[in-house]
Coordinates of C-alpha atoms in Angstrom, one line a residue:
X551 CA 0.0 0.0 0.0
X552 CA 1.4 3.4 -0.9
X553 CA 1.0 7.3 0.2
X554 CA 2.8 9.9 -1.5
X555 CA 3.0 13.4 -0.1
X556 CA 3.8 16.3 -2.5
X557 CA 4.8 19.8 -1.4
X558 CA 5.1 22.7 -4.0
X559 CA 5.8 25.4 -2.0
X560 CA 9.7 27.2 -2.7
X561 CA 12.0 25.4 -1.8
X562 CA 10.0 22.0 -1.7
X563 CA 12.9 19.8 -0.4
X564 CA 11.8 22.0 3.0
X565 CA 9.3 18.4 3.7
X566 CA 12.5 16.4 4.5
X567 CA 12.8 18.8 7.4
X568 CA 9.3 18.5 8.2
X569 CA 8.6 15.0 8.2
X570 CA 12.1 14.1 9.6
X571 CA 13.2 12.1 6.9
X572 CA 16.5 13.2 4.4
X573 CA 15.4 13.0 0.7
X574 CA 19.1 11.7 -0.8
X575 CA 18.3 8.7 1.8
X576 CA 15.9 5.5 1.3
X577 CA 14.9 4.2 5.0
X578 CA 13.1 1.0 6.3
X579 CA 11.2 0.4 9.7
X580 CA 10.0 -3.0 10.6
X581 CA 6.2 -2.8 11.3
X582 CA 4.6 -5.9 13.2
X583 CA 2.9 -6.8 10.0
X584 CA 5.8 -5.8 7.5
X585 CA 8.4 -3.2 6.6
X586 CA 7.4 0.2 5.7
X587 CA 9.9 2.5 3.5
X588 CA 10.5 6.2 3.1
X589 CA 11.6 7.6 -0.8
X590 CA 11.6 10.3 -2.6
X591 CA 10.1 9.7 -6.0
X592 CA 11.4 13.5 -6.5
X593 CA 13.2 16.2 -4.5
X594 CA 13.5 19.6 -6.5
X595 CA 13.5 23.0 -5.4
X596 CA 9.9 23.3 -7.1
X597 CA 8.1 20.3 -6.3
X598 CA 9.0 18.0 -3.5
X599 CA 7.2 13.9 -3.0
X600 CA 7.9 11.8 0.0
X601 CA 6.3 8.6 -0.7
X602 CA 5.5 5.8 2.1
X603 CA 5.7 2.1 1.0
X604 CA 4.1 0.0 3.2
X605 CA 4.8 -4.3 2.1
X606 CA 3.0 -6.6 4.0
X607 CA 4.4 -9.8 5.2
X608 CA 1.1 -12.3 4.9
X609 CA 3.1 -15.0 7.4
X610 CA 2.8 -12.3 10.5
X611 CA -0.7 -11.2 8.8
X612 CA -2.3 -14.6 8.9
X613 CA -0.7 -15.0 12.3
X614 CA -2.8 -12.1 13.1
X615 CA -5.7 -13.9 11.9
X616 CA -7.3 -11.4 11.1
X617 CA -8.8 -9.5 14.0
X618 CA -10.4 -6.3 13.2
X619 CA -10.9 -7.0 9.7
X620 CA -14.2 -6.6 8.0
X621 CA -14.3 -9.7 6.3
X622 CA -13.2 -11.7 9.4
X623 CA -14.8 -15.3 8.1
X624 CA -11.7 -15.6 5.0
X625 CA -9.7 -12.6 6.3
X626 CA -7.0 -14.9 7.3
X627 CA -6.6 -16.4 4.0
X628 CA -7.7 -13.8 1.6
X629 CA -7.9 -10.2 2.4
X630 CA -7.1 -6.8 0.6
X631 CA -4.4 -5.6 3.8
X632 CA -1.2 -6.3 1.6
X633 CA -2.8 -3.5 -1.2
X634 CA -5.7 -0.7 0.4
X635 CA -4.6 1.4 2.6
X636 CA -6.3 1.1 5.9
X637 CA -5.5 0.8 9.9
X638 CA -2.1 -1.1 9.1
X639 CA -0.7 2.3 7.0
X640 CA -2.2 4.4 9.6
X641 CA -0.2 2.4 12.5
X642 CA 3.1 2.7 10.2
X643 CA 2.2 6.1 9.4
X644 CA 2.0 7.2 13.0
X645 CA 5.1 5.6 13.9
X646 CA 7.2 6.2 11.1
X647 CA 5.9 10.2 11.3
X648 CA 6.1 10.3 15.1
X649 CA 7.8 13.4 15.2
X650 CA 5.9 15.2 12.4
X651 CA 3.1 14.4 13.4
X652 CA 3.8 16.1 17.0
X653 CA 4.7 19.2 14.8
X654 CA 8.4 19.7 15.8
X655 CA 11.2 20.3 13.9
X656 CA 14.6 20.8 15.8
X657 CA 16.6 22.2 12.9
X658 CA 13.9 24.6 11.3
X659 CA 11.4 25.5 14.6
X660 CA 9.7 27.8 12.3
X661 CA 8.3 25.1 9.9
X662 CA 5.8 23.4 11.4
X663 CA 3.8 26.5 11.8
X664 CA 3.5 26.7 8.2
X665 CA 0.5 26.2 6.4
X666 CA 2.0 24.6 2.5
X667 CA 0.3 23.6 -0.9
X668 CA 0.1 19.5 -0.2
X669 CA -1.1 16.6 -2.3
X670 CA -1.6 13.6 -0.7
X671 CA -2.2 10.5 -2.8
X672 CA -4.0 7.2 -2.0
X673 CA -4.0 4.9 -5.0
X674 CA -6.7 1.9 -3.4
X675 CA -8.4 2.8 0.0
X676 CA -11.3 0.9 1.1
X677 CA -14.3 3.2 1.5
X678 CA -17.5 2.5 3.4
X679 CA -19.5 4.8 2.1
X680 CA -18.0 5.6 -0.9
X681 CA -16.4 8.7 -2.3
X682 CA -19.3 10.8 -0.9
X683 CA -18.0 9.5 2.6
X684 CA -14.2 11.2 1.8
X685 CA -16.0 14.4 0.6
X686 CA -17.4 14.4 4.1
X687 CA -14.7 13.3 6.2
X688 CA -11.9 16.1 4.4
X689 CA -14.0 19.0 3.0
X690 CA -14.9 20.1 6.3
X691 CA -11.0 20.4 7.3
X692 CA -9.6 22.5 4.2
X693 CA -9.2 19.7 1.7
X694 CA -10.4 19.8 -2.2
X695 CA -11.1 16.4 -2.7
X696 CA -11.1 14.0 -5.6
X697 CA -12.4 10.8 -4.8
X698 CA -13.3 8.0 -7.5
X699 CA -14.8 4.9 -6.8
X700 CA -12.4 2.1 -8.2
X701 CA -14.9 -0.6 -10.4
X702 CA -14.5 -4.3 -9.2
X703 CA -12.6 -5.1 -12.8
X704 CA -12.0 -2.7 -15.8
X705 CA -12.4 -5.9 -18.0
X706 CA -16.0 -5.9 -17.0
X707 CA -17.1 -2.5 -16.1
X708 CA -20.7 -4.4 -15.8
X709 CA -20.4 -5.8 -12.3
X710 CA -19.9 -2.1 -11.5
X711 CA -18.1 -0.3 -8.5
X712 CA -16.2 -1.7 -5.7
X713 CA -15.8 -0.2 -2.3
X714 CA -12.2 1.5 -3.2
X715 CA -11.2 4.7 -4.1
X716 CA -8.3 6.9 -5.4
X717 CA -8.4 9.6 -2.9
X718 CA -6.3 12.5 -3.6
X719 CA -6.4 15.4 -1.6
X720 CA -4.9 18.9 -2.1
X721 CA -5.0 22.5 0.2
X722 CA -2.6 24.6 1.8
X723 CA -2.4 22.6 5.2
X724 CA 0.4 22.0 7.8
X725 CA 2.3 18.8 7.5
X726 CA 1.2 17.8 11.4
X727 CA -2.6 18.4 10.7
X728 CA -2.5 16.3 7.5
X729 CA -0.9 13.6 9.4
X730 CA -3.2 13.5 12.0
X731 CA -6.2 13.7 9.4
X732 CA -5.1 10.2 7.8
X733 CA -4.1 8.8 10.9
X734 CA -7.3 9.1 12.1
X735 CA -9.6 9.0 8.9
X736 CA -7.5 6.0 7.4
X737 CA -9.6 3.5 9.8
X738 CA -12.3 5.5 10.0
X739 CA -13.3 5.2 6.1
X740 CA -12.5 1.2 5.8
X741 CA -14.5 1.0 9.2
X742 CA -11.9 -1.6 10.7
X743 CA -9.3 -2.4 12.1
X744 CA -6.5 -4.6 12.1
X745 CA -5.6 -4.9 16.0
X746 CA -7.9 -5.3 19.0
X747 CA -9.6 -2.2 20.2
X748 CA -8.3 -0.8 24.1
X749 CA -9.8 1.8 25.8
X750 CA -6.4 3.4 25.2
X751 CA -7.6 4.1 21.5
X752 CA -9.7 6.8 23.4
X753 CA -6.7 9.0 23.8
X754 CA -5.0 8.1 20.8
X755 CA -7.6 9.7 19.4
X756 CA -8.2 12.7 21.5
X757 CA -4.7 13.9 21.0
X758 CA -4.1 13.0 16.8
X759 CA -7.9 14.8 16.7
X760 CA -7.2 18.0 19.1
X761 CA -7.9 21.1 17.5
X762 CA -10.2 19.4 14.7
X763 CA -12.4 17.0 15.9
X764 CA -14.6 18.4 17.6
X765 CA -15.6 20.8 15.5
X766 CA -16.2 18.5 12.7
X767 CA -19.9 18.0 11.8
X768 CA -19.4 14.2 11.6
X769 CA -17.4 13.7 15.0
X770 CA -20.1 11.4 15.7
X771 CA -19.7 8.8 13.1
X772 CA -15.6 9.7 13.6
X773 CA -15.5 8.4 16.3
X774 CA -17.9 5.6 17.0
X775 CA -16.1 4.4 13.5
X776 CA -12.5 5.2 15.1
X777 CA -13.3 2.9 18.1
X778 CA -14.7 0.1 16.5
X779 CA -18.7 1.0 17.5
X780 CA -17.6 0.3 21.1
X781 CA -20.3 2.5 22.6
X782 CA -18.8 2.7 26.4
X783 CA -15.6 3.7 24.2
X784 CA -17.4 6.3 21.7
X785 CA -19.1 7.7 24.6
X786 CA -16.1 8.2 26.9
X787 CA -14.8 10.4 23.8
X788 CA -17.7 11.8 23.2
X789 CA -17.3 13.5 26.8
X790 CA -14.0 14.3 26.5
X791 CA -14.4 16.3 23.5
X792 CA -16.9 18.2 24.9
X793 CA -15.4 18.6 28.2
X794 CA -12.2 19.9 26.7
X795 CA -14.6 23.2 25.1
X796 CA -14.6 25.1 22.4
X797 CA -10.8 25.6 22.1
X798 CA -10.4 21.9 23.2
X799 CA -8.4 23.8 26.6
X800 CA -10.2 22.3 29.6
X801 CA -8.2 19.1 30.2
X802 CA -10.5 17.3 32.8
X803 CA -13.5 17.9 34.9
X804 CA -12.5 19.9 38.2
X805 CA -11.2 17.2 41.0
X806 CA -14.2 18.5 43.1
X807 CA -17.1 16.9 40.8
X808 CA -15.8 14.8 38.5
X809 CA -18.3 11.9 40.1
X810 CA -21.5 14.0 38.1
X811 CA -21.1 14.6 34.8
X812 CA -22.6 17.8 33.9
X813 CA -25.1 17.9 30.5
X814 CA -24.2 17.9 26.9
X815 CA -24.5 20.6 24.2
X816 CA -27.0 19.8 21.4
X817 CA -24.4 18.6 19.1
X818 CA -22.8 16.6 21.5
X819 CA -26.2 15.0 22.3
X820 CA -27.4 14.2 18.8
X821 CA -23.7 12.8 17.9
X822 CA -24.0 10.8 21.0
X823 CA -27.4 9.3 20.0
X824 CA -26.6 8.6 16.8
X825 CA -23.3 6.4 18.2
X826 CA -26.0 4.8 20.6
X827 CA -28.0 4.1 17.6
X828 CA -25.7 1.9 16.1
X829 CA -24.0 0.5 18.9
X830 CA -25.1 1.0 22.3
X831 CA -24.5 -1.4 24.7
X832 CA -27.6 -2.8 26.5
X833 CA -28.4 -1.5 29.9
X834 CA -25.8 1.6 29.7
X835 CA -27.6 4.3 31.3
X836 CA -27.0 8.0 28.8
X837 CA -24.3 10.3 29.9
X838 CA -25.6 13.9 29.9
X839 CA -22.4 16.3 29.5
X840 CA -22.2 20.1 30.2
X841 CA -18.7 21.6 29.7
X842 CA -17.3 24.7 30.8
X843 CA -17.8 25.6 27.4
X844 CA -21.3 25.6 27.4
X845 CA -21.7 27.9 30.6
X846 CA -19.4 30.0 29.1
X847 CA -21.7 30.8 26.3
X848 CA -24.5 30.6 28.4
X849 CA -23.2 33.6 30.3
X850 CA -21.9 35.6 27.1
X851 CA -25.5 35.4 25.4
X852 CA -27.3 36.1 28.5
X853 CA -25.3 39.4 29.4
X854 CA -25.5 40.2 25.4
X855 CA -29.1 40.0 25.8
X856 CA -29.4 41.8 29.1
X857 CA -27.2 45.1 27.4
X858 CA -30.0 44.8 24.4
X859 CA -27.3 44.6 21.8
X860 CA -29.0 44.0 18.4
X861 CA -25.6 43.7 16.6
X862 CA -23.3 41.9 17.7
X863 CA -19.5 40.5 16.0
X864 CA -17.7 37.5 17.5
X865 CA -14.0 38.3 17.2
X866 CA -11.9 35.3 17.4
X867 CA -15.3 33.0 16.2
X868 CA -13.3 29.9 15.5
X869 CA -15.8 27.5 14.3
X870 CA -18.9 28.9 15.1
X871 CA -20.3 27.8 18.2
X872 CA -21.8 31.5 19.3
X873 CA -22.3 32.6 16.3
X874 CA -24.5 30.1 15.6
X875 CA -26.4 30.4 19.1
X876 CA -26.7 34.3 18.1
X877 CA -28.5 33.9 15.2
X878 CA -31.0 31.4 16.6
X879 CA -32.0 34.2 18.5
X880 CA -34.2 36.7 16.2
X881 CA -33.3 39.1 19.0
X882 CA -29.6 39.5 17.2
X883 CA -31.0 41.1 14.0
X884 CA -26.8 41.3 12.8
X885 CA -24.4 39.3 13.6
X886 CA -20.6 38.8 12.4
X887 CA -17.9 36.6 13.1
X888 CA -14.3 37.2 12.3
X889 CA -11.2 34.9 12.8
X890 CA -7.3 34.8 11.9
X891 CA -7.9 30.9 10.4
X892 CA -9.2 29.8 7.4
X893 CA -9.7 27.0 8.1
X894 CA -11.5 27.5 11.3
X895 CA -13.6 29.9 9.1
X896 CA -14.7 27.1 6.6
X897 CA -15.3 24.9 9.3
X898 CA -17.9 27.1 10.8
X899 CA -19.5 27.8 7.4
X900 CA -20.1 23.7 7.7
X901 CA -21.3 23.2 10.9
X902 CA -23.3 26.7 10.4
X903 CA -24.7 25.3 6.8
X904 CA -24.4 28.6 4.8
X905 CA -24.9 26.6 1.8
X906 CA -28.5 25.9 3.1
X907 CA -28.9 28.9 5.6
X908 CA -32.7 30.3 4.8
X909 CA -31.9 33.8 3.0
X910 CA -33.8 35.6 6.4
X911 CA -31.3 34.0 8.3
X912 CA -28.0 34.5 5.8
X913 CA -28.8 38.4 5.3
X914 CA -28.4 38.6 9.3
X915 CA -24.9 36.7 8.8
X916 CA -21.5 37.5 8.1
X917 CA -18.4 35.7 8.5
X918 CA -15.0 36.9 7.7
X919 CA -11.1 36.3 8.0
X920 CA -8.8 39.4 10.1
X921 CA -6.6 39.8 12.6
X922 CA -7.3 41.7 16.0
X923 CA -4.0 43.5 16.2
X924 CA -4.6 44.9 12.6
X925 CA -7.0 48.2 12.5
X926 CA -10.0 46.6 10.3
X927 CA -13.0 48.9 9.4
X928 CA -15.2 45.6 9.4
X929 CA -14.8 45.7 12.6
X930 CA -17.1 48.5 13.4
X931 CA -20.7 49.4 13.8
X932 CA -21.9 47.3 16.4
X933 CA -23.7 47.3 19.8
X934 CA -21.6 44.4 21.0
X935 CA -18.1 42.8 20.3
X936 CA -17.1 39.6 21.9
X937 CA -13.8 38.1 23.1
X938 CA -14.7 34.8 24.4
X939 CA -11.4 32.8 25.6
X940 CA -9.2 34.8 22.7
X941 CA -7.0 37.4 24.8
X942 CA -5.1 34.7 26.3
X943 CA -4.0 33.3 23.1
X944 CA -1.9 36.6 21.8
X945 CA 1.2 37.3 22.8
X946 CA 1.8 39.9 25.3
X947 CA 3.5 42.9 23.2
X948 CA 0.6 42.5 21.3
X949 CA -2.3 42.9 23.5
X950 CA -1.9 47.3 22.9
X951 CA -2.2 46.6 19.3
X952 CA -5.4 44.4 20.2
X953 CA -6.4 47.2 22.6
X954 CA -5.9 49.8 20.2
X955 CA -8.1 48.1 17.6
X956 CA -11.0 47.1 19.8
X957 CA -11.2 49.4 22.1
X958 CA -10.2 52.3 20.1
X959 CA -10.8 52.2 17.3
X960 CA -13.9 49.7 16.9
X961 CA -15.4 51.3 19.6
X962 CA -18.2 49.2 20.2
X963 CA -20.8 50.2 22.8
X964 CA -20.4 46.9 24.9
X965 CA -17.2 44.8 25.0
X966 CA -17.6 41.3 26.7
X967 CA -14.2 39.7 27.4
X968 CA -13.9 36.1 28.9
X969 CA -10.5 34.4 29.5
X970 CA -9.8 31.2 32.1
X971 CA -8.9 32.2 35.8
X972 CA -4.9 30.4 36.5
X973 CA -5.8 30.3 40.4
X974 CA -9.1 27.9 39.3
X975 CA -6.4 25.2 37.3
X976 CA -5.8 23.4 40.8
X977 CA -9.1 22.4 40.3
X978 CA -8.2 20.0 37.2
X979 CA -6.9 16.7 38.5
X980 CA -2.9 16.3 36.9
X981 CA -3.1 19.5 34.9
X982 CA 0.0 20.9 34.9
X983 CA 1.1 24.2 33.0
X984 CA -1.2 26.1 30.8
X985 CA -4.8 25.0 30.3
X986 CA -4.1 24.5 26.5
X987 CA -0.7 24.9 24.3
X988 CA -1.6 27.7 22.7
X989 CA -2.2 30.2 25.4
X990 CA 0.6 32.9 25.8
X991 CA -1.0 33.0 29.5
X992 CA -3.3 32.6 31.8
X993 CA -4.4 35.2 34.5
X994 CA -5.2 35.4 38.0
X995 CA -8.3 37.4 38.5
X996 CA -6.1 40.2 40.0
X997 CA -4.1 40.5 37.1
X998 CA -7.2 40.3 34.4
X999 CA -9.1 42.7 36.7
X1000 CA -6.1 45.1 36.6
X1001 CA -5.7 44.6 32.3
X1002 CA -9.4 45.7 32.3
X1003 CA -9.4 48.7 34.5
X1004 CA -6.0 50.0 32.6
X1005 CA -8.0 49.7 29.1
X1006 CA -11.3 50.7 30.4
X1007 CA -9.4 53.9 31.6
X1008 CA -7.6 54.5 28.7
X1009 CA -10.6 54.6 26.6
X1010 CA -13.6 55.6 27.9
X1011 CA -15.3 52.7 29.0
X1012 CA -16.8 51.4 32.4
X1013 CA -15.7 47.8 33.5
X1014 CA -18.0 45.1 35.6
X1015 CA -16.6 41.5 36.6
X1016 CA -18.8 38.7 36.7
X1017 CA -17.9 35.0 37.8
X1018 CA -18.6 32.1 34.9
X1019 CA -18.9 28.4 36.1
X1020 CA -19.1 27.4 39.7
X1021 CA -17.3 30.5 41.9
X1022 CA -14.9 28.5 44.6
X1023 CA -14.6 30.0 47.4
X1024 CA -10.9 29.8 47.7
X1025 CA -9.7 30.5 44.1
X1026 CA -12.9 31.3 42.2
X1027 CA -14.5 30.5 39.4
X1028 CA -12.8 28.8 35.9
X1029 CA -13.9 32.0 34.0
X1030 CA -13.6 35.3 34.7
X1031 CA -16.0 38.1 32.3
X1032 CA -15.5 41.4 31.9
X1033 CA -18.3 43.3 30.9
X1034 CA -17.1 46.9 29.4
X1035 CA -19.5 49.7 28.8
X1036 CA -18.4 52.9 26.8
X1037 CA -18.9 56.6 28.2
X1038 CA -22.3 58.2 26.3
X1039 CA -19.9 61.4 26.5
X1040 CA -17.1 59.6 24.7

């Protein structure tokens, strides 16, 4: 079975660096069920293809007999794992791409932040669900995707399509991300697996899908699919994605209550009854799951609608999640929502269906891409901007230039600002550090209160603090809001 990866971008040879493999070199790595290789079918300065070769020896894959296979009654004697890529090349790929696919590069740190012009090639990958499955599964993360259905024998194009395709993807994606996509897709489009299924698989998953999954409007079928319809599996990662938020940050339940699971968002209850559907285990009582993440927009639309903000623009939206709660409220009459990521843009033009949005609804809508720390006249004309768990993530010689442009010259008439509380992270049983890798910090609600009196000061609005999630009585609550209100006279 066989992936090639092709980078474009000047100078191409920069892959080698990325995936951690030298393109003058050939290398092996026994697998359990074979030896997997690493070439370059072409290393230029213009066009760049690492290509992963994955031979199957059938003595250690009969000894396997089979397990995890789809066709388990003959797997162990005839079975397509030698030629369609499937769980066995997402197992090699993992290994093999360890380091890549943890996004590090020693010898060029800057690389791995970098978004490049990829192809990825799949010559025979099982498909249950067909090519219309692959659309589904990649559009939603960036992907243009050409899948064709491969027939059963071109000699007799009469006994029509079998379930393979040619999958070939292409977008301007970092190496780590596309990884991570196959790794976890690979499996999740043949629906098996070639190993027996651990509860391990939980956080296998978890990590290769942070900063993705979640979002993704089929996270349900991801993952009961990923974990072999195991429902007591799917539903334990079912909770931990929607424990971990909208910016996948809180780790674990606090210590304190982690014996009564809180209740789920509306996506994460229909994904979770559509794994109990198809594979819920009898007698299982329903887990009911209500993350941090929900209270936190809880409070942020019920203070929005307590100031009487018609208009209101999300700034930092990510994928969606509020501005799709805004604009089931009529109440909103405009509402925009404006991130630095593409892809987290597109992503929330899925899960928000703009394609099939009701024109009402659509005219009330708009979604765009910008940076806070750039002065952006989109930006204003409206009652109500929102910073919901973004401030945290910039670093801190930029927060005047994110000051500057929202509170200066935006000039909203309300600015509602939530960001975690560090004192609260003692809370979360074995977190250590930073609630997620991408915050530049975290504040104590001394410090944030401090931040939002300087600003408030400095341009003419009033501040109010109000607690979000349950408010300890030694270190208060997760969240902290600040509500700001600008001066009629200024």
């Amino acid at each position: 079975m066989l992936l090639t990866i092709t980078n474009t971008a000047r100078p191409a040879t920069d892959l080698g660096f990325l995936l951690h493999k030298h393109p003058a070199r050939v290398q092996e790595f026994r697998q359990s069920s074979g030896t997997a290789t690493v070439f370059y079918p072409e290393a230029g300065e213009e066009r760049c293809t690492a290509a992963l070769l994955l031979e199957i020896d059938p003595v250690a894959l009969a000894r396997a007999r089979g397990k995890g296979s789809p066709d388990f009654s003959l797997s162990q004697y005839v079975n397509d794992r030698p030629y369609a890529a499937s769980s066995l090349l997402a197992v090699a790929l993992g290994e093999v791409f360890r380091t890549a696919r943890a996004g590090r590069c020693a010898a060029r740190p800057e690389l791995p932040g970098t978004a490049l012009p990829l192809e990825l090639t799949l010559p025979a990958l099982p498909c249950r669900g067909g090519p219309d499955l692959a659309h589904r599964l990649f559009e939603p993360l960036g992907w243009e995707v050409e899948a064709r259905a491969l027939p059963l024998d071109e000699g007799f194009p009469e006994w029509g399509e079998s379930r393979y395709v040619r999958l070939v993807l292409r977008g301007s994606v970092r190496v780590a991300d596309a990884l991570n996509h196959l790794y976890v897709l690979l499996p999740v489009l043949d629906d098996g697996k070639h190993y027996w299924i651990a509860p391990d698989e939980v956080d296998k998953l978890i990590r290769a899908g942070e900063g993705w999954l979640r979002g993704h409007p089929e996270r349900g079928l991801i993952t009961r699919r990923y974990l072999g319809r195991r429902w007591s599996l799917a539903r334990t990662a079912l909770a931990r994605l929607a424990e971990l938020g909208d910016e996948t940050e809180e780790h674990l339940e606090p210590a304190l209550a982690e014996d009564a699971p809180p209740e789920a968002t509306a996506a994460d209850e229909a994904a979770a009854a559509e794994a109990e559907a198809e594979g819920a285990e009898a007698g299982e009582p329903e887990v009911k799951v209500r993350s941090l993440s929900v209270r936190r927009r809880e409070a942020v639309l019920g203070k929005l609608t307590e100031l009487g903000a018609a208009s209101v623009i999300d700034l930092g939206c990510g994928q969606g999640e509020l501005v799709g709660a805004l604009l089931s409220r009529p109440a909103f009459t405009r509402v925009a929502g404006m991130d630095v990521s593409p892809l987290a843009l597109t992503i929330a033009a899925r899960r928000l269906r703009l394609d099939r949005m009701p024109d009402a609804r659509r005219a009330r809508l708009t979604l765009f891409q910008g940076a806070l720390t750039y002065t952006d006249k989109r930006l204003s004309g409206y009652d109500a901007a929102v910073l919901m768990e973004v401030i945290e993530h910039v670093d801190p010689p930029r927060l005047a230039a994110l000051e500057r442009v929202v509170f200066g010259n935006a000039r909203p008439r309300h600015v509602v600002v939530t960001t975690p509380n560090i004192e609260y992270n003692v809370r979360y049983a074995f977190l250590t550090g930073l609630r997620h890798p991408d915050h530049r910090f975290e504040w104590t609600r001394a410090e944030f209160a401090a931040w939002a009196r300087r600003v408030a000061a400095e341009h003419g609005y009033a501040v109010a603090f109000e607690p979000v999630g349950d408010d300890d009585p030694e270190v208060g609550p997760p969240t902290q809001m600040g509500v700001f209100t600008r001066d009629q006279r200024s």
